[in-house]
Coordinates of C-alpha atoms in Angstrom, one line a residue:
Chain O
X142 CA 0.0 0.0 0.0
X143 CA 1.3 3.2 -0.5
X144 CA 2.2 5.8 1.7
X145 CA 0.1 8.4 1.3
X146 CA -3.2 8.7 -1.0
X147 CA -5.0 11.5 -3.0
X148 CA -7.9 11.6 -5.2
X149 CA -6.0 13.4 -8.0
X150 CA -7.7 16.5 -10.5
X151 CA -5.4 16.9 -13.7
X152 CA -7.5 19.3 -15.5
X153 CA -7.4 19.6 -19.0
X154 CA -4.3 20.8 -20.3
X155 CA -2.5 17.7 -18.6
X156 CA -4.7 15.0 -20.9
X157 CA -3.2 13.1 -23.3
X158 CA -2.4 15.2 -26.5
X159 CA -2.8 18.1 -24.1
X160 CA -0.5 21.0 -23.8
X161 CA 0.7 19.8 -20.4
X162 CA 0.8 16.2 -21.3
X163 CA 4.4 15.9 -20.5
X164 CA 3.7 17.7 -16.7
X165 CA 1.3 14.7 -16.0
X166 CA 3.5 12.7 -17.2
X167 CA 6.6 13.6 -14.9
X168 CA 4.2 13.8 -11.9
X169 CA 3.3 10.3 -12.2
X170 CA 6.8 9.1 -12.9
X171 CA 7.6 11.6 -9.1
X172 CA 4.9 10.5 -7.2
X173 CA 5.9 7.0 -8.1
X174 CA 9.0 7.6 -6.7
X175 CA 7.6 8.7 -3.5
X176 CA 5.6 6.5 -2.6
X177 CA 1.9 8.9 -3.5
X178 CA -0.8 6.9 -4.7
X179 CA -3.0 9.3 -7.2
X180 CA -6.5 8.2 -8.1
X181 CA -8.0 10.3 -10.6
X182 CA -11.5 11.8 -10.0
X183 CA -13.7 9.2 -12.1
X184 CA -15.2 11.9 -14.7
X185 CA -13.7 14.8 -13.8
X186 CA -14.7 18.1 -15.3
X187 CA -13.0 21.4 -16.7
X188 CA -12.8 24.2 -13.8
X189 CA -13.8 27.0 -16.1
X190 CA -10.3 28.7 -15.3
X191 CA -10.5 31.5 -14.8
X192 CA -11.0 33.5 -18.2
X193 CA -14.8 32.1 -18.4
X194 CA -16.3 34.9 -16.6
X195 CA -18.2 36.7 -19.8
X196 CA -19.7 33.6 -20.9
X197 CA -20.6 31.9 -17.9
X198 CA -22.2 33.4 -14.9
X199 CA -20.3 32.9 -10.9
X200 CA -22.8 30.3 -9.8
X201 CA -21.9 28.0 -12.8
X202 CA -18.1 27.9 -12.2
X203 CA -19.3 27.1 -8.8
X204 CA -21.1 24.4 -10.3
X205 CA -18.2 23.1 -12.3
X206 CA -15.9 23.2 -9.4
X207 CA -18.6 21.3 -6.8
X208 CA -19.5 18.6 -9.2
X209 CA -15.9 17.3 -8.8
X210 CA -15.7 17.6 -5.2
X211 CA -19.2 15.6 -5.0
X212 CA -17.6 13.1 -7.0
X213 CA -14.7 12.7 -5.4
X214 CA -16.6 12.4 -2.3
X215 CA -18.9 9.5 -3.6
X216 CA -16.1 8.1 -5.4
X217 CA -12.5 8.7 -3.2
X218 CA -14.3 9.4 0.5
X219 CA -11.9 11.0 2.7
X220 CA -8.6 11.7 0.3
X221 CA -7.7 15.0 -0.1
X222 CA -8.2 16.3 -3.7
X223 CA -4.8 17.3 -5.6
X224 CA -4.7 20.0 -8.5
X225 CA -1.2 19.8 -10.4
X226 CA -2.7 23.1 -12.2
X227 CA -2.5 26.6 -11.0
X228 CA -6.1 27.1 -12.4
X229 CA -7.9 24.4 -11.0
X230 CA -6.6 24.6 -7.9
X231 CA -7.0 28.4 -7.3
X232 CA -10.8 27.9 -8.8
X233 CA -10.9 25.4 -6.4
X234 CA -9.9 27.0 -4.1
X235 CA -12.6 30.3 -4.6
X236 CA -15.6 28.0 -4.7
X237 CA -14.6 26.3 -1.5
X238 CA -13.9 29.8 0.4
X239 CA -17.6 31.1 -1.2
X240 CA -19.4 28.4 -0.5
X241 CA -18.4 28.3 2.8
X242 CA -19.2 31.7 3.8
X243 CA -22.7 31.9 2.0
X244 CA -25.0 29.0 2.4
X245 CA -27.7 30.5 0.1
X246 CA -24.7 29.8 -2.7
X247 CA -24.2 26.6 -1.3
X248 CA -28.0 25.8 -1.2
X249 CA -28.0 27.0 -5.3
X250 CA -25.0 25.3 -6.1
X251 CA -26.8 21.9 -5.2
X252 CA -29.9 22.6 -6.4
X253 CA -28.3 22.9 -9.6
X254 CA -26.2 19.9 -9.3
X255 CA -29.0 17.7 -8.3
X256 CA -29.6 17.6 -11.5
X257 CA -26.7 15.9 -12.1
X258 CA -27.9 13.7 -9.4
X259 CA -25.0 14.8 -7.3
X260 CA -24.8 16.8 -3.2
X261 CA -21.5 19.0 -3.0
X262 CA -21.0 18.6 1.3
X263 CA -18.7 21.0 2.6
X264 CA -15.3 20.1 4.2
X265 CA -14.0 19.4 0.4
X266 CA -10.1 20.3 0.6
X267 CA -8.3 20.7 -2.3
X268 CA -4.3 21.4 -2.5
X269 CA -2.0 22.2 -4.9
X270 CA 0.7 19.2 -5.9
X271 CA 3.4 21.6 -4.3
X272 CA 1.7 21.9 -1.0
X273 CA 1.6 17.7 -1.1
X274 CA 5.2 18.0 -1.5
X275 CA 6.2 20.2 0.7
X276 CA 3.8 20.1 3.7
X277 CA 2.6 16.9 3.7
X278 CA 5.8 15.0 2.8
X279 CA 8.7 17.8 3.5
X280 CA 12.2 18.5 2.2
X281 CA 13.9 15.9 4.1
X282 CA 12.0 13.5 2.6
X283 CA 11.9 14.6 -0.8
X284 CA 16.0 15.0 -0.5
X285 CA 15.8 11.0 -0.1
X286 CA 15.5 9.5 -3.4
X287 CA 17.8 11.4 -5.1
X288 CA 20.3 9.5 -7.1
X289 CA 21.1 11.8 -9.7
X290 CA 21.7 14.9 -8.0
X291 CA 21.1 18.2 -10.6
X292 CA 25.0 19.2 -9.7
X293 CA 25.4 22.3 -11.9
X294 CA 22.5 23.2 -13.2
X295 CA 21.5 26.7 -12.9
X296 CA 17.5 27.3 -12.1
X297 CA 15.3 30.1 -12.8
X298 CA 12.4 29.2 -9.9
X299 CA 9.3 31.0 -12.0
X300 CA 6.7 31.2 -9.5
X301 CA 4.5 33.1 -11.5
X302 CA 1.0 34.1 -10.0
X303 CA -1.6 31.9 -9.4
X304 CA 0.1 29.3 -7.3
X305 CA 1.4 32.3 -5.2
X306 CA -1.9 34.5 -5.2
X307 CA -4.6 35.2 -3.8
X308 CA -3.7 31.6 -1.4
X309 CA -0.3 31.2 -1.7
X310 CA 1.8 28.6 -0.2
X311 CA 1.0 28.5 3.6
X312 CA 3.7 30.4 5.2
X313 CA 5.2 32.0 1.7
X314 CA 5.1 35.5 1.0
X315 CA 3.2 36.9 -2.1
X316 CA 6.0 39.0 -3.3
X317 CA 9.6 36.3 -2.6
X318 CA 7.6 32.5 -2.3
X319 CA 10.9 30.8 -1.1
X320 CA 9.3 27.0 -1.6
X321 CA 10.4 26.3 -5.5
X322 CA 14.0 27.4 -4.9
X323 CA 14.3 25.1 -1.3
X324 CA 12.5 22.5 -4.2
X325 CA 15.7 23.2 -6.9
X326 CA 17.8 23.0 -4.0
X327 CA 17.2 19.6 -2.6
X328 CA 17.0 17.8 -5.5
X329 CA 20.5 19.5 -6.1
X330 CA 20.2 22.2 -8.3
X331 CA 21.6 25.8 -7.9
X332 CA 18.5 27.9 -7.1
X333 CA 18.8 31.7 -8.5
X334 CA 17.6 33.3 -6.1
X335 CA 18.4 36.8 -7.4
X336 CA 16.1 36.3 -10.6
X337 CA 13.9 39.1 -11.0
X338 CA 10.7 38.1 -12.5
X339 CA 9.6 35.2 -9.8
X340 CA 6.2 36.2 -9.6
X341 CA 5.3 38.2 -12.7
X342 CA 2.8 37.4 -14.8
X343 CA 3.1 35.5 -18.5
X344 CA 0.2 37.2 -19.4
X345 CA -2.1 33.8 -19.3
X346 CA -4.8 32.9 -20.9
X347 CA -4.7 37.0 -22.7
X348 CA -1.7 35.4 -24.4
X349 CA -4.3 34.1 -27.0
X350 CA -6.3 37.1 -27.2
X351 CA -3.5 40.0 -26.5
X352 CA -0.5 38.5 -28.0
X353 CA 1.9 41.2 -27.9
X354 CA 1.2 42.5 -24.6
X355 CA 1.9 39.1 -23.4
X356 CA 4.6 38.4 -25.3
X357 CA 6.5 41.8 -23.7
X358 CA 5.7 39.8 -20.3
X359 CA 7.2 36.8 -21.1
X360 CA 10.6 38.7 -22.6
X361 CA 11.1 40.1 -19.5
X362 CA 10.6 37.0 -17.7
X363 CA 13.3 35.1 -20.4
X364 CA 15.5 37.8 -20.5
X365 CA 15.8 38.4 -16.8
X366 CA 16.8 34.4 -16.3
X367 CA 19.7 35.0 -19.1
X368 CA 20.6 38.0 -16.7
X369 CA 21.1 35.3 -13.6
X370 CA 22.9 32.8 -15.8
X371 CA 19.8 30.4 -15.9
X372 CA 20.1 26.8 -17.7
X373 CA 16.5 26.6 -17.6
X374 CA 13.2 27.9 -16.2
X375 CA 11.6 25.6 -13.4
X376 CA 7.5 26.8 -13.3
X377 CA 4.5 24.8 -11.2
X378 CA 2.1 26.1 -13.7
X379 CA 1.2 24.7 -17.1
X380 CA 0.4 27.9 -18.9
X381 CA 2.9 29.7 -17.3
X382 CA 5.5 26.4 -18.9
X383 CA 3.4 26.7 -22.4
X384 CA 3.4 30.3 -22.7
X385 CA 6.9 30.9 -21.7
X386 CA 8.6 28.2 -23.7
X387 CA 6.4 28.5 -26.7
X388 CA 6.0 32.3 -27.7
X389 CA 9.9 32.4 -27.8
X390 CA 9.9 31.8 -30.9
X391 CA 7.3 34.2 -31.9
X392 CA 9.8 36.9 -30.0
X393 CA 12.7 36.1 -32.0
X394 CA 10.7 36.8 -35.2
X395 CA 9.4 39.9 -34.1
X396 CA 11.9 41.6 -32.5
X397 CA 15.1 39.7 -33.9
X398 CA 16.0 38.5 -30.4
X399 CA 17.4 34.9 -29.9
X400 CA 15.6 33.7 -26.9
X401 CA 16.0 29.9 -26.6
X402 CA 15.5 29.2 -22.6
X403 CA 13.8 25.6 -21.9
X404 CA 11.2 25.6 -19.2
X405 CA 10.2 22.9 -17.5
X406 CA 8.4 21.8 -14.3
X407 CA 9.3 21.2 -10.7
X408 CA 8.0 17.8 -11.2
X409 CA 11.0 17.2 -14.0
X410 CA 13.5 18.1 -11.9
X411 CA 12.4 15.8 -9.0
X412 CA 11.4 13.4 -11.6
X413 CA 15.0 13.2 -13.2
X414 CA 16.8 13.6 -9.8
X415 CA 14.8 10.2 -9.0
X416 CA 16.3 8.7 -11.8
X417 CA 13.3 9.0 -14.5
X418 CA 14.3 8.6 -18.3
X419 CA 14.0 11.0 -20.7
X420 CA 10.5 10.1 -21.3
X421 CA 9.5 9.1 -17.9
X422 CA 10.6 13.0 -16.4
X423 CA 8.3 14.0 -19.7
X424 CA 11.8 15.6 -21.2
X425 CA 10.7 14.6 -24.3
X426 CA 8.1 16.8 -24.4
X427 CA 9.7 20.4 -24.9
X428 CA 9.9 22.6 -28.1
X429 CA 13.5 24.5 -26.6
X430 CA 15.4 21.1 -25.6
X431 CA 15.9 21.2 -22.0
X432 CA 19.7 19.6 -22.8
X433 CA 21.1 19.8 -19.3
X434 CA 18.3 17.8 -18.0
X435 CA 18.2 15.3 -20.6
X436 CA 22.0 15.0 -20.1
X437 CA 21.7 13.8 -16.8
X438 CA 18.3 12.1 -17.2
X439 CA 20.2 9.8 -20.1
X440 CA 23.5 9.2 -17.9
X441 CA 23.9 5.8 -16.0
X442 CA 24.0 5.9 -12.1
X443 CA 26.6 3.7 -10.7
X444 CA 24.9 0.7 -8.6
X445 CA 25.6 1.7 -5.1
X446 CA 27.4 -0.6 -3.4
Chain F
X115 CA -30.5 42.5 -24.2
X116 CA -30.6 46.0 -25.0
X117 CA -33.9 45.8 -23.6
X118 CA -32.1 44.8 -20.4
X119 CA -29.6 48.0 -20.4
X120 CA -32.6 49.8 -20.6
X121 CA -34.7 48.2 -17.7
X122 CA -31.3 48.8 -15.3
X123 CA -31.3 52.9 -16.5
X124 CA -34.8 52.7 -15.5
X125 CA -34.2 50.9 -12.7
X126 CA -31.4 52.7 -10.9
X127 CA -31.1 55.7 -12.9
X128 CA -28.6 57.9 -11.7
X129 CA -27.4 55.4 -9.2
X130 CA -24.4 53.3 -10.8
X131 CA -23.2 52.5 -7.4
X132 CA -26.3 51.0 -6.3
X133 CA -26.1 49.2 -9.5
X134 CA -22.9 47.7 -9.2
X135 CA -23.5 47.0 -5.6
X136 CA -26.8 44.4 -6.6
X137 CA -25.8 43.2 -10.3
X138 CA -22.2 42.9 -10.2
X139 CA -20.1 40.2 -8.3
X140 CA -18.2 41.5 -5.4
X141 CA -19.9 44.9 -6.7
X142 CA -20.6 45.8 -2.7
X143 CA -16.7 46.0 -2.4
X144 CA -16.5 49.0 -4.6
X145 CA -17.4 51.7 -2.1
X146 CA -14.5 50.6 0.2
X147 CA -11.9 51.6 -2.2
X148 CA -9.7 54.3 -0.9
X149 CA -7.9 55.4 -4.2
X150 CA -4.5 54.5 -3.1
X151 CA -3.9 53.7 -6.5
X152 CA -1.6 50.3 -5.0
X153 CA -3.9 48.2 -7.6
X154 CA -2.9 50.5 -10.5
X155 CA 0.8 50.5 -10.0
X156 CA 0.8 46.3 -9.4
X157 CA -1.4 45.3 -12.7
X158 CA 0.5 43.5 -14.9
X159 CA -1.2 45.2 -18.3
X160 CA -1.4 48.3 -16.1
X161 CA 0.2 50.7 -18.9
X162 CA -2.3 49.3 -21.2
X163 CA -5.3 49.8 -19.6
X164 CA -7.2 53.2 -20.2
X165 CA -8.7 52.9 -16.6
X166 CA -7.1 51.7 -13.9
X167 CA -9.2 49.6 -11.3
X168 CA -8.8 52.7 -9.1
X169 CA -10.0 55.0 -11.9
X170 CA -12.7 52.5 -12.6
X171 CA -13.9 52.6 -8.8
X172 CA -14.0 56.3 -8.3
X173 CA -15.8 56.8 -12.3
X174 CA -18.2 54.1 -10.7
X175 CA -18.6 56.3 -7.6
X176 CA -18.9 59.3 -10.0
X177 CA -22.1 57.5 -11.9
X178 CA -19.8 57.4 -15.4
X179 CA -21.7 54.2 -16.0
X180 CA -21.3 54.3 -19.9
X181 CA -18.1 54.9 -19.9
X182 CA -17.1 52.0 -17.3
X183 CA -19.0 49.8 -19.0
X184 CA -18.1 49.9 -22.6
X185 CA -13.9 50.1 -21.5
X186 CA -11.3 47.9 -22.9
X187 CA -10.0 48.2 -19.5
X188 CA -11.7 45.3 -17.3
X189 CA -10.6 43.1 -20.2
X190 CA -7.1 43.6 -20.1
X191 CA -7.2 41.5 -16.6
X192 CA -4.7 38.8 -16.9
X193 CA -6.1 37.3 -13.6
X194 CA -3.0 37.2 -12.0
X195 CA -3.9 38.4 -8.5
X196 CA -1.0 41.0 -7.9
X197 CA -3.7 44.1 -7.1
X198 CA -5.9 41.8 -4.9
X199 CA -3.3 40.8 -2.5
X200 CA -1.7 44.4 -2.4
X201 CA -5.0 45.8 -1.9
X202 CA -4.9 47.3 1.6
X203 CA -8.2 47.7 2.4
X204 CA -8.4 43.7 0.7
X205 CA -11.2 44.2 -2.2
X206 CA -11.6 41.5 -4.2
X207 CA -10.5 43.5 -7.4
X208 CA -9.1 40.5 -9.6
X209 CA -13.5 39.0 -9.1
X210 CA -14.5 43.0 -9.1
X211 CA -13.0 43.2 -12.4
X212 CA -14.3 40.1 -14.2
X213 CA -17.7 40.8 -12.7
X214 CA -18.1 44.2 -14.4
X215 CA -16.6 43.0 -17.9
X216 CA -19.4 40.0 -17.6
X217 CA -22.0 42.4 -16.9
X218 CA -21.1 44.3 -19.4
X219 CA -21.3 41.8 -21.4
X220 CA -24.8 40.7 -20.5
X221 CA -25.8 44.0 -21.5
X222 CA -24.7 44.6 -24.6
X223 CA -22.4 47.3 -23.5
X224 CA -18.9 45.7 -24.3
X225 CA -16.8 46.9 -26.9
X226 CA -18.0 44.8 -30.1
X227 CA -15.2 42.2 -31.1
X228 CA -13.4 43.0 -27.3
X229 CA -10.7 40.0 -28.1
X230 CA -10.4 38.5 -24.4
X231 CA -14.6 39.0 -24.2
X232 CA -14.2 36.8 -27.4
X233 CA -11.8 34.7 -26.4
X234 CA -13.9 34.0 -22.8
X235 CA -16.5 33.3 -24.6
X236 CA -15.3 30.4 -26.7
X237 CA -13.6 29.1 -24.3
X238 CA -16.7 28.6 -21.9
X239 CA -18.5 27.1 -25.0
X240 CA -15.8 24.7 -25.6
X241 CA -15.4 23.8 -22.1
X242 CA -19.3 22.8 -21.3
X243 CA -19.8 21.1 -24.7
X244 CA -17.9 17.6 -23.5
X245 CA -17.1 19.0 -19.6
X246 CA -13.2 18.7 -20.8
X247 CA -11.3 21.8 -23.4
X248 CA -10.2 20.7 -26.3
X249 CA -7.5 22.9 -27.1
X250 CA -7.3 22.3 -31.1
X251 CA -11.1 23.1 -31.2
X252 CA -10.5 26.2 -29.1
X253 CA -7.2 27.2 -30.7
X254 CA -9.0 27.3 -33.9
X255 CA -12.2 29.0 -33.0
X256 CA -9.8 31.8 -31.4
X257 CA -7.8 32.6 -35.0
X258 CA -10.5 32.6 -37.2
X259 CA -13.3 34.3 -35.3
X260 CA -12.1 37.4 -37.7
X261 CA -12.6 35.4 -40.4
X262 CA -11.6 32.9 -42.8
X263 CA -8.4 34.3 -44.6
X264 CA -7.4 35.9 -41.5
X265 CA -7.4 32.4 -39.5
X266 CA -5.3 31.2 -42.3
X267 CA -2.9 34.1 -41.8
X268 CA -2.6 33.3 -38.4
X269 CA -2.2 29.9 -38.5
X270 CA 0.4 30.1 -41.0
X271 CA 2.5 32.5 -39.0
X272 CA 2.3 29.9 -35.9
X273 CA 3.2 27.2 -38.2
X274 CA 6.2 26.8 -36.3
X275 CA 5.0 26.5 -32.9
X276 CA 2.1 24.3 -34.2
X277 CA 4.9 22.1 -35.4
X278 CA 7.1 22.1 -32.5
X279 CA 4.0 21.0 -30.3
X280 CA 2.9 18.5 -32.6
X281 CA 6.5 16.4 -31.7
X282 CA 6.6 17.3 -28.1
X283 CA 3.2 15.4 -28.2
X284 CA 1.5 18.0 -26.9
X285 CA -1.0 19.1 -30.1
X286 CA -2.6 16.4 -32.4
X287 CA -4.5 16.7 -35.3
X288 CA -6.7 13.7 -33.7
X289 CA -8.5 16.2 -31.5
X290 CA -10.6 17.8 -34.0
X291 CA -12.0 14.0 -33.9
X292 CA -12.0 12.3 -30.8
X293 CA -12.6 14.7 -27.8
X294 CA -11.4 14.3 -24.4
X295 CA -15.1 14.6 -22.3
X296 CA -17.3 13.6 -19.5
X297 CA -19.2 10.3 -19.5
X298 CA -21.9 12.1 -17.9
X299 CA -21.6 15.5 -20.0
X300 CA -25.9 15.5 -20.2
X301 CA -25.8 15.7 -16.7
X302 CA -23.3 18.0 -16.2
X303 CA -25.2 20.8 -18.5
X304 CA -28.2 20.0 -16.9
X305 CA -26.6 21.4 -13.9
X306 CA -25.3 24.6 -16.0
X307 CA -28.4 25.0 -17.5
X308 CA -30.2 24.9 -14.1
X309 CA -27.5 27.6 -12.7
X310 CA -28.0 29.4 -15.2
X311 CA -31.5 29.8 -14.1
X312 CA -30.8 30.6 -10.6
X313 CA -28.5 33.3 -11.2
X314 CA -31.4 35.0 -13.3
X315 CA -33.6 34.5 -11.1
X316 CA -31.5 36.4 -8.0
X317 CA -30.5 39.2 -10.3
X318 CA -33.2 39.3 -11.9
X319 CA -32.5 38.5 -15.3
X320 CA -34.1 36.9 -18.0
X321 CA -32.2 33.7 -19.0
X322 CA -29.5 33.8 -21.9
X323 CA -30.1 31.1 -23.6
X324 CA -26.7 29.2 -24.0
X325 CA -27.7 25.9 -26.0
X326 CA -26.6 23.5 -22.9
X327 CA -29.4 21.1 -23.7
X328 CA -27.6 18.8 -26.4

């Protein structure tokens, strides 16, 4: 049995064929390694993120959210639910807190779900993948499986916003969230910790609809880890990892720049440091080739004696 | 839904506060805004925005009810949080923000072809027709809601990136076929279609039909 046991919420950027499919991928081949058991939510649905708000009214993203806590209830009674995206879990997150504090929302949100034939009870927590790691399990522990220790490898810790605001890491501040660089540092890596741009914003889902304004957000954040010496970005979001690593390009050809910085997720580095393969720490997933990683991820560990 | 616009001016007249305070979410936050002008100097698109949340608040305050709701400015949220935490009186600004664009929305008053109110809104219709996104769909629906030729255009300049997805595995052609979705996606917009209905009927709306029934 293992050690510890979550009912796990993906969300839909980490599906197969998904932008994030390579983050799932490296948080299964981690949480292996740990010992975490991760059931997925039997028919889990989208959270509405959080750019839904002129098609959909408040009480329907609260609707959204509660149907997967009801069936996580029915289905995985008693396991705290785990987000591995910055979106779900902060929406998560909001309906919890509102529903809490106002039982005529509560009392609609069921009403509507009933037709679902579903009952949202409050008491529902739901955490972030990062708060599993480092609350619940600790740095010690996560220090303890590492056999291929990052030695050398220079890391940009890109917070970025919503797994830093409006919740946060418990005991974290909003403006210098220490957790992702004590993250680089056990699993070996040098953690910048003079890099600039920790907690600005990529621009998220306005990327799509706002291109250029975004695409000045996500310069600064590249340019600033060149500034530091960076090998690679390290982000526990998957838009922030999609819009970072993939309008690089789009930079270059604009403004004649020649940004090429690989970012990848917390879970890689662990999932490396463990000993994943290439594929296994989902390094095989990247446009901008993370090569450091996949250096070490390819090299042979000596058997200990 | 002009007809709605219409029924709030009669409503409320020359009381945009009051307004906000009933039809907007978080809209009862408004009046506690000090104009420290903290939220303005942490937004992210804060150079692009025409009003600031704290010029928004006070033009609020001030009845400019027109002009607040027909800005580019709530639109230009990212959602990333920074005002709301700095906020030292702790409004809600980030849910402030989105509440006005949607209601803005509702009544007709947003900027025609807003791109993020465009964007918002194809990306909620994507999202409740399976329960799941399905990012090809969506991707597309967002270049070529200009049109034809200019979807093309934009496609064809993101060739590249399109590409580079495609072998990380993380973009398929296969999507436009087989969507990710829930099993029980009936119920699940059953449930919408019924929130729907009991949003209208505490704000006292008349539904928007939003073709959940499949």
């Amino acid at each position: 049995m293992a050690k510890r046991e979550y009912a796990f919420y993906p969300g839909c950027s980490s599906q197969l064929r998904g932008s994030a499919a390579n983050y799932l991928v490296s948080v299964n081949s981690m949480c292996d390694k740990l010992d975490v058991k991760m059931t997925q939510i039997p028919d889990w649905n989208c959270c509405g993120a959080s750019i839904s708000y002129a098609g959909s009214s408040e009480l329907a993203r609260h609707v959204l959210s509660a149907r997967n806590f009801a069936l996580s209830d029915k289905h995985l009674p008693g396991q705290d639910i785990v987000a591995t995206c910055a979106a779900c879990w902060l929406g998560g997150r909001e309906t919890i807190e509102k529903l809490d504090a106002s039982s005529q929302l509560l009392a609609d949100t069921n009403e509507a779900l009933k037709e679902a034939g579903l009952e949202y009870k409050s008491g529902t927590a739901i955490r972030h993948m990062v708060e599993v790691l480092v609350e619940d399990l600790g740095y010690e522990e996560l220090g303890k499986p590492v056999v291929k220790p990052l030695d050398g490898v220079k890391v940009a810790g890109y917070v970025g916003c919503q797994t830093n605001r409006p919740f946060g890491i418990a005991g974290e501040s909003f403006e210098n969230p220490l957790y992702l660089d004590k993250l680089i540092e056990t699993v070996g890596g040098e953690a910048l910790s003079k890099y600039e741009e920790k907690v600005s914003c990529c621009g998220g889902s306005l990327a799509f609809c706002e291109p250029e304004k975004a695409e000045k957000q996500i310069k600064n954040i590249v340019e600033s880890a060149y500034d530091q010496g960076a090998d690679v970005i390290c982000t526990p979001c998957p838009l922030c990892q999609a819009n970072v690593e993939v309008y690089q390009s789009e930079i270059n050809r604009k403004q004649g720049t020649k940004l090429n910085m690989p970012v990848v997720y917390y879970s890689q580095l662990l999932s490396v440091a463990y000993g994943g393969t290439l594929k296994e720490a989902g390094l095989d997933g990247h446009i901008i080739q993370p090569k450091k990683l996949q250096d070490i991820a390819v090299k042979v560990v000596p058997a200990k004696r | 839904m002009g007809d709605l616009n219409q029924q709030m001016l009669d409503k409320y007249r020359n009381n945009f506060l009051h307004e906000v305070e009933e039809k907007v979410d978080d809209g009862e936050w408004v009046k506690m805004c000090m104009q420290c002008g903290v939220c303005a100097g942490s937004c992210t698109f804060g150079p692009d925005w025409e009003h600031t949340p704290q010029k928004i608040f006070m033009m609020i305050r001030a009845g400019k009810r027109e002009e607040v709701l027909s800005s580019h400015s709530m639109w230009l949220c990212t959602s990333c949080y920074n005002c709301m935490v700095r906020c030292p009186r702790e409004l809600p600004i980030t849910h402030i923000m989105h509440g006005l664009a949607s209601y803005a929305h509702r009544l007709g008053l947003a900027p025609k072809n807003q791109p993020t109110r465009d964007f918002s809104l194809i990306f909620w219709e994507n999202c409740t027709k399976t329960g799941r996104v399905n990012e090809l769909r969506m991707t597309i629906s967002v270049y070529f809601r200009e049109g034809f030729v200019s979807g093309v255009k934009k496609m064809w300049t993101l060739r590249n990136i399109g590409r580079g997805l495609f072998f990380a595995k993380r973009l398929n052609p296969l999507e436009l076929f087989v969507s990710h979705g829930c099993k029980d996606k009936d119920g699940l917009r059953r449930a919408l279609k019924k929130a729907d209905e009991i949003e209208a009927r505490r704000r006292g709306y008349e539904v928007q039909p939003r073709g959940y029934s499949s």
